[in-house]
Short mmCIF file of C-alpha atoms and ligand atoms in Angstrom, two decimals:
data_model
loop_
_atom_site.label_atom_id
_atom_site.label_comp_id
_atom_site.label_asym_id
_atom_site.label_seq_id
_atom_site.Cartn_x
_atom_site.Cartn_y
_atom_site.Cartn_z
CA MET A 1 44.93 -9.93 4.80
CA SER A 2 45.69 -6.16 4.29
CA LEU A 3 49.22 -5.33 5.98
CA LEU A 4 49.80 -2.70 3.28
CA ASN A 5 46.34 -0.92 3.72
CA GLY A 6 47.00 2.67 2.86
CA LYS A 7 50.37 2.60 1.61
CA THR A 8 51.58 3.45 -1.80
CA ALA A 9 54.17 1.51 -3.42
CA LEU A 10 56.27 2.15 -6.73
CA ILE A 11 57.60 -1.13 -8.08
CA PHE A 12 60.50 -1.08 -10.65
CA GLY A 13 61.53 -4.11 -12.89
CA VAL A 14 58.40 -5.93 -14.16
CA ALA A 15 58.94 -7.29 -17.69
CA ASN A 16 56.53 -10.15 -17.76
CA GLU A 17 54.20 -12.36 -15.54
CA ARG A 18 57.32 -14.36 -14.60
CA SER A 19 59.21 -11.20 -13.26
CA ILE A 20 60.16 -11.27 -9.53
CA ALA A 21 58.77 -7.83 -9.60
CA TRP A 22 55.35 -9.05 -10.64
CA GLY A 23 55.18 -11.64 -7.85
CA ILE A 24 56.00 -8.62 -5.46
CA THR A 25 53.29 -6.69 -6.99
CA ARG A 26 50.53 -9.27 -6.72
CA ALA A 27 51.46 -9.86 -3.18
CA PHE A 28 51.22 -6.08 -2.52
CA HIS A 29 47.99 -5.87 -4.27
CA GLU A 30 46.47 -8.78 -2.19
CA HIS A 31 47.74 -6.76 0.78
CA GLY A 32 45.75 -3.62 0.02
CA ALA A 33 48.59 -1.50 -1.32
CA THR A 34 48.04 1.26 -3.79
CA LEU A 35 50.42 0.49 -6.57
CA GLY A 36 52.44 2.09 -9.55
CA LEU A 37 54.72 0.19 -11.93
CA SER A 38 57.80 1.35 -13.70
CA TYR A 39 59.19 -0.41 -16.81
CA ALA A 40 62.16 -0.16 -18.96
CA GLY A 41 61.48 0.39 -22.44
CA GLU A 42 58.98 0.87 -25.20
CA MET A 43 58.98 -2.81 -26.13
CA LEU A 44 57.54 -3.62 -22.80
CA GLU A 45 54.72 -1.11 -22.66
CA ARG A 46 51.98 -3.13 -23.81
CA ARG A 47 52.77 -6.24 -21.70
CA VAL A 48 53.22 -4.34 -18.44
CA LYS A 49 50.30 -2.22 -19.05
CA SER A 50 48.01 -5.05 -19.69
CA LEU A 51 49.22 -6.91 -16.51
CA ALA A 52 48.68 -3.69 -14.50
CA GLN A 53 45.02 -3.80 -15.75
CA THR A 54 44.56 -7.12 -13.74
CA ILE A 55 45.06 -5.53 -10.50
CA ASP A 56 43.40 -2.12 -11.30
CA CYS A 57 46.61 -0.22 -11.51
CA ASN A 58 46.58 2.97 -13.50
CA PHE A 59 50.02 4.41 -12.79
CA VAL A 60 52.48 2.50 -15.24
CA GLU A 61 55.32 4.86 -16.53
CA PRO A 62 58.27 4.01 -18.30
CA CYS A 63 62.02 4.83 -16.57
CA ASP A 64 65.27 3.79 -17.74
CA VAL A 65 67.19 3.83 -14.62
CA SER A 66 70.46 4.61 -16.55
CA SER A 67 69.27 8.07 -17.07
CA ASP A 68 68.98 10.68 -14.20
CA GLU A 69 66.66 12.78 -16.16
CA ALA A 70 64.15 9.76 -16.47
CA ILE A 71 64.39 9.07 -12.95
CA GLN A 72 63.79 12.66 -12.06
CA ALA A 73 60.88 12.87 -14.40
CA LEU A 74 59.34 9.73 -12.91
CA ALA A 75 59.69 11.12 -9.43
CA ASP A 76 57.93 14.34 -10.69
CA LYS A 77 54.90 12.15 -12.05
CA THR A 78 54.79 10.18 -8.83
CA ALA A 79 54.41 13.40 -6.63
CA ALA A 80 51.87 14.69 -9.20
CA ALA A 81 49.98 11.25 -9.13
CA PHE A 82 50.33 10.17 -5.25
CA GLY A 83 52.06 12.86 -3.33
CA GLN A 84 54.25 11.05 -0.96
CA VAL A 85 55.20 7.21 -1.43
CA ASP A 86 55.66 4.74 1.36
CA ILE A 87 57.38 1.67 -0.57
CA LEU A 88 60.14 1.78 -3.44
CA VAL A 89 60.85 -1.86 -4.77
CA HIS A 90 63.96 -2.12 -7.05
CA SER A 91 63.92 -5.56 -8.98
CA ILE A 92 66.37 -4.71 -11.67
CA GLY A 93 69.85 -6.25 -12.79
CA PHE A 94 71.73 -6.27 -16.00
CA ALA A 95 74.84 -6.99 -17.47
CA ASN A 96 76.00 -7.36 -21.04
CA ARG A 97 75.41 -11.07 -22.24
CA GLU A 98 78.96 -11.80 -22.97
CA GLU A 99 79.94 -10.80 -19.34
CA LEU A 100 78.04 -13.82 -18.05
CA SER A 101 80.04 -16.65 -19.48
CA GLY A 102 83.90 -17.51 -19.51
CA PRO A 103 86.38 -16.29 -16.63
CA TYR A 104 85.49 -13.28 -14.66
CA TYR A 105 88.89 -11.85 -15.53
CA ARG A 106 87.75 -11.20 -19.02
CA THR A 107 85.24 -8.53 -17.95
CA SER A 108 85.76 -5.54 -20.11
CA ARG A 109 85.81 -1.91 -18.40
CA GLU A 110 82.56 -1.15 -20.25
CA GLY A 111 80.86 -4.33 -19.29
CA PHE A 112 81.99 -3.69 -15.75
CA ARG A 113 80.56 -0.02 -15.87
CA VAL A 114 77.20 -1.14 -17.33
CA ALA A 115 76.68 -3.79 -14.57
CA MET A 116 77.38 -1.32 -11.80
CA ASP A 117 75.26 1.48 -13.35
CA ILE A 118 72.08 -0.47 -14.04
CA SER A 119 72.49 -3.18 -11.24
CA VAL A 120 73.97 -1.08 -8.45
CA TYR A 121 73.89 2.69 -8.95
CA SER A 122 70.40 2.79 -10.01
CA PHE A 123 69.13 1.79 -6.45
CA THR A 124 70.99 4.69 -4.99
CA ALA A 125 69.91 7.07 -7.86
CA LEU A 126 66.13 6.02 -6.78
CA ALA A 127 66.94 6.46 -3.21
CA ARG A 128 68.34 9.99 -3.95
CA ALA A 129 65.61 11.16 -6.30
CA PHE A 130 62.64 9.86 -4.11
CA GLN A 131 64.16 10.84 -0.78
CA PRO A 132 61.95 14.04 -0.42
CA LEU A 133 58.63 12.05 -1.37
CA LEU A 134 59.41 9.10 1.17
CA ARG A 135 56.92 8.95 4.02
CA PRO A 136 58.01 7.97 7.53
CA GLY A 137 57.39 4.28 8.20
CA GLY A 138 58.32 3.55 4.66
CA ALA A 139 60.61 1.14 3.05
CA LEU A 140 63.00 0.39 0.27
CA LEU A 141 63.51 -3.04 -1.09
CA THR A 142 66.09 -4.50 -3.73
CA LEU A 143 66.62 -8.13 -5.03
CA THR A 144 70.10 -9.67 -4.80
CA TYR A 145 71.85 -13.19 -5.25
CA TYR A 146 74.08 -15.51 -3.21
CA GLY A 147 76.93 -15.02 -6.03
CA SER A 148 77.66 -11.80 -4.15
CA GLU A 149 79.11 -13.72 -1.39
CA LYS A 150 80.41 -16.92 -2.92
CA VAL A 151 81.57 -17.82 -6.41
CA ALA A 152 78.36 -18.88 -8.83
CA PRO A 153 80.41 -20.03 -12.06
CA GLY A 154 79.42 -17.67 -14.83
CA TYR A 155 77.53 -15.08 -12.60
CA ASN A 156 81.01 -12.99 -12.86
CA VAL A 157 80.42 -9.17 -12.78
CA MET A 158 76.93 -9.56 -11.63
CA GLY A 159 78.25 -11.06 -8.37
CA VAL A 160 80.66 -8.44 -7.89
CA ALA A 161 77.75 -5.88 -8.52
CA LYS A 162 75.43 -7.63 -5.97
CA ALA A 163 78.10 -7.19 -3.43
CA ALA A 164 78.21 -3.57 -3.95
CA LEU A 165 74.34 -3.63 -3.97
CA GLU A 166 74.25 -5.18 -0.64
CA ALA A 167 76.95 -2.72 0.82
CA SER A 168 74.57 -0.07 -0.65
CA VAL A 169 71.63 -1.44 1.36
CA ARG A 170 73.52 -0.86 4.47
CA TYR A 171 74.73 2.73 3.68
CA LEU A 172 71.30 3.80 2.57
CA ALA A 173 69.61 2.16 5.52
CA TYR A 174 72.00 4.16 7.66
CA ASP A 175 71.33 7.46 5.92
CA LEU A 176 67.48 7.05 5.81
CA GLY A 177 67.05 5.55 9.12
CA PRO A 178 66.58 8.88 11.00
CA GLN A 179 63.62 9.70 8.48
CA GLY A 180 61.95 6.49 9.65
CA VAL A 181 62.48 4.88 6.31
CA ARG A 182 64.05 1.10 6.18
CA VAL A 183 65.96 -0.53 3.56
CA ASN A 184 66.51 -4.16 3.01
CA ALA A 185 67.53 -6.90 0.31
CA ILE A 186 65.91 -10.24 -0.43
CA SER A 187 68.58 -12.58 -1.72
CA ALA A 188 66.51 -14.93 -3.76
CA GLY A 189 67.37 -18.63 -5.02
CA PRO A 190 67.38 -19.26 -8.73
CA ILE A 191 63.99 -18.53 -10.44
CA ARG A 192 63.33 -18.97 -14.19
CA THR A 193 62.80 -15.40 -15.27
CA LEU A 194 63.54 -13.57 -18.25
CA ALA A 195 67.02 -12.51 -16.73
CA ALA A 196 67.94 -16.10 -16.39
CA ALA A 197 66.67 -17.47 -19.70
CA GLY A 198 69.35 -18.47 -22.07
CA VAL A 199 72.15 -18.41 -19.53
CA ALA A 200 73.72 -21.95 -19.76
CA ARG A 201 75.31 -21.83 -16.32
CA PHE A 202 71.94 -21.00 -14.68
CA LYS A 203 70.11 -23.96 -16.18
CA ASP A 204 72.78 -26.54 -14.69
CA MET A 205 72.54 -24.83 -11.22
CA TYR A 206 68.87 -24.60 -11.58
CA ARG A 207 68.41 -28.26 -12.02
CA HIS A 208 70.47 -29.20 -8.97
CA PHE A 209 69.11 -26.53 -6.65
CA ASN A 210 66.16 -28.63 -5.28
CA LYS A 211 68.55 -31.44 -4.58
CA LEU A 212 71.02 -29.33 -2.35
CA ALA A 213 68.76 -26.94 -0.39
CA PRO A 214 67.70 -27.87 2.92
CA LEU A 215 63.84 -27.60 1.93
CA GLN A 216 64.29 -29.53 -1.30
CA GLN A 217 62.05 -27.17 -3.17
CA HIS A 218 62.27 -24.35 -5.94
CA VAL A 219 61.80 -20.75 -4.89
CA GLY A 220 58.80 -18.95 -6.66
CA ILE A 221 57.92 -15.51 -7.23
CA GLU A 222 55.07 -15.94 -4.77
CA ASP A 223 57.73 -16.80 -2.00
CA VAL A 224 59.43 -13.58 -2.76
CA GLY A 225 56.14 -11.71 -2.88
CA SER A 226 55.40 -12.76 0.60
CA MET A 227 58.86 -11.98 2.16
CA ALA A 228 58.69 -8.36 0.25
CA VAL A 229 55.24 -7.71 2.05
CA ALA A 230 56.87 -8.61 5.54
CA LEU A 231 59.88 -6.34 4.85
CA CYS A 232 57.95 -3.20 3.56
CA SER A 233 55.00 -3.54 6.14
CA ASP A 234 55.12 -2.85 9.82
CA LEU A 235 55.73 -6.60 10.52
CA SER A 236 59.29 -5.80 10.30
CA LYS A 237 59.37 -2.23 11.77
CA ARG A 238 62.73 -2.80 13.52
CA VAL A 239 64.56 -4.30 10.73
CA THR A 240 66.90 -2.42 8.42
CA GLY A 241 69.95 -2.86 6.47
CA GLU A 242 69.46 -6.51 6.12
CA VAL A 243 69.81 -9.18 3.28
CA VAL A 244 67.06 -11.70 3.83
CA TYR A 245 67.21 -15.09 2.14
CA VAL A 246 64.45 -16.71 0.42
CA ASP A 247 66.19 -19.76 -0.77
CA SER A 248 65.09 -22.66 0.62
CA GLY A 249 67.82 -22.66 3.05
CA TYR A 250 70.48 -23.00 0.26
CA ASN A 251 73.07 -20.66 1.79
CA ILE A 252 73.60 -22.37 4.97
CA VAL A 253 75.00 -25.50 3.38
CA GLY A 254 78.60 -25.27 3.44
CA VAL A 255 79.46 -29.14 2.36
CA PRO A 256 76.77 -30.41 0.00
CA GLU A 257 76.26 -34.11 0.09
CA PRO A 258 78.01 -36.09 -2.74
CA PRO A 259 75.36 -37.05 -5.48
CA GLU A 260 75.87 -41.05 -4.69
CA CYS A 261 75.09 -40.69 -0.99
CA GLU A 262 71.35 -40.04 -1.77
P1 LIG B 301 63.51 -9.83 -15.11
O1 LIG B 301 64.02 -9.99 -16.31
O2 LIG B 301 61.85 -10.21 -14.96
O3 LIG B 301 63.64 -8.74 -14.33
C1 LIG B 301 64.64 -7.63 -14.55
C2 LIG B 301 64.12 -6.32 -14.95
O4 LIG B 301 65.10 -5.27 -15.09
C3 LIG B 301 63.20 -6.27 -16.25
O5 LIG B 301 62.05 -5.85 -15.93
C4 LIG B 301 64.20 -5.24 -17.14
O6 LIG B 301 63.30 -4.51 -17.99
C5 LIG B 301 64.60 -4.28 -16.02
N1 LIG B 301 65.88 -3.47 -16.45
C6 LIG B 301 66.96 -3.85 -17.15
N2 LIG B 301 67.65 -2.69 -17.30
C7 LIG B 301 66.91 -1.70 -17.07
C8 LIG B 301 67.17 -0.31 -17.01
N3 LIG B 301 68.09 0.38 -17.62
N4 LIG B 301 66.13 0.42 -16.56
C9 LIG B 301 64.97 -0.09 -16.01
N5 LIG B 301 64.82 -1.23 -15.80
C10 LIG B 301 65.84 -2.04 -16.30
O7 LIG B 301 64.08 -11.01 -14.04
P2 LIG B 301 64.23 -11.24 -12.51
O8 LIG B 301 64.77 -12.52 -12.42
O9 LIG B 301 62.83 -11.05 -12.12
O10 LIG B 301 65.38 -10.07 -11.99
C11 LIG B 301 64.76 -9.20 -11.04
C12 LIG B 301 65.88 -9.08 -9.89
O11 LIG B 301 65.93 -10.01 -9.09
C13 LIG B 301 67.29 -8.61 -10.52
O12 LIG B 301 67.82 -7.78 -9.79
C14 LIG B 301 67.96 -10.15 -10.40
O13 LIG B 301 69.42 -10.02 -10.20
C15 LIG B 301 67.34 -10.49 -9.05
N6 LIG B 301 67.50 -12.11 -8.82
C16 LIG B 301 66.94 -12.82 -9.69
C17 LIG B 301 67.30 -14.33 -9.30
C18 LIG B 301 66.67 -15.33 -10.38
O14 LIG B 301 67.11 -16.34 -10.14
N7 LIG B 301 65.87 -15.02 -11.47
C19 LIG B 301 67.60 -14.66 -8.13
C20 LIG B 301 68.14 -13.64 -7.28
C21 LIG B 301 67.79 -12.29 -7.55
O1 LIG B 302 70.82 -11.88 -11.49
C1 LIG B 302 70.61 -12.56 -12.13
C2 LIG B 302 70.24 -12.56 -13.41
C3 LIG B 302 71.44 -11.65 -14.04
C4 LIG B 302 71.49 -11.28 -15.47
C5 LIG B 302 70.83 -11.92 -16.63
C6 LIG B 302 71.10 -11.52 -17.73
C7 LIG B 302 70.77 -12.57 -18.97
C8 LIG B 302 70.39 -11.62 -20.34
C9 LIG B 302 71.96 -9.93 -15.73
N1 LIG B 302 71.94 -9.35 -17.12
C10 LIG B 302 71.70 -10.44 -18.04
N2 LIG B 302 71.89 -9.83 -19.28
C11 LIG B 302 71.24 -10.54 -20.55
O2 LIG B 302 71.62 -10.21 -21.66
N3 LIG B 302 70.37 -13.85 -11.60
C12 LIG B 302 70.52 -14.04 -9.93
C13 LIG B 302 70.09 -15.08 -12.30
C14 LIG B 302 71.15 -15.95 -12.72
O3 LIG B 302 72.07 -15.65 -13.61
C15 LIG B 302 73.01 -16.33 -13.76
C16 LIG B 302 73.00 -17.07 -12.66
C17 LIG B 302 71.85 -17.02 -11.94
C18 LIG B 302 71.37 -17.49 -10.55
C19 LIG B 302 74.07 -16.39 -14.63
C20 LIG B 302 75.12 -17.37 -14.37
C21 LIG B 302 75.03 -18.10 -13.40
C22 LIG B 302 73.92 -18.14 -12.37
#
């Protein structure tokens, strides 16, 4: 199928082959999109470039989204390489590790700032820098998590950041709607990626997830990829400002079944 034929997509947040952004990249490639990848730092350059080769993608550029200059430089390179773009995917989140354990009230001022800057503002910053390049019929997409709505122990300042990110999705959707550009988020269930590795509280909740979710299955990056195709293609032409769950139905359960009743 080629739901994205003739569309150009720029994807932020590939770190390795387990990244959600890589699942989205592969799905977009299967649907005929022309792709560009942007990664965070020199340490990732070799890995991301070799992944890009597997899908014949030649546009692979660094961009630290905490820098306005880096974002503008990338927008300039994008304009030179592609002219206009149809799709931007933001698959970036970060908090200092020490903020992801212990009580939320211990969050430092600097830890709060970093989480908000990289996980929230960067999406707005991309919208701002790329707005002149966005073609009508285009779409912006970001990734969020249920910890924005209900407490996920240890997710802490990231939950607060994701709540702000979801609000940003609605404001951006309102602003870009008249230009024919849609803005949505996917709220994914827990996936074992680099950003989840080594977080103790993640492992516990990951292990129980497929017993609690209605579909009783873990979520994979392919599952997020196929929903991303839907949300960035004309299949979802009249959908904007939404948070769509790809979580095996986990979020609809209010009262989980106690383990001894299985
Ligand atoms: P990942 O580690 O593969 O991706 C996170 C990416 O953020 C990395 O590529 C990293 O380089 C990038 N990044 C961090 N700081 C950056 C900066 N300053 N500039 C540019 N890029 C930067 O992990 P992932 O799980 O694929 O995360 C992608 C998104 O999905 C995040 O927003 C995350 O919150 C969200 N998400 C993850 C899960 C999960 O369980 N893994 C669930 C729901 C939502
Ligand atoms: O958004 C995320 C990951 C967020 C994340 C993870 C890290 C680990 C390494 C942000 N910053 C960092 N910084 C690091 O130094 N998820 C949705 C995955 C996740 O993380 C959790 C979760 C879930 C789910 C942390 C605690 C509890 C649940």
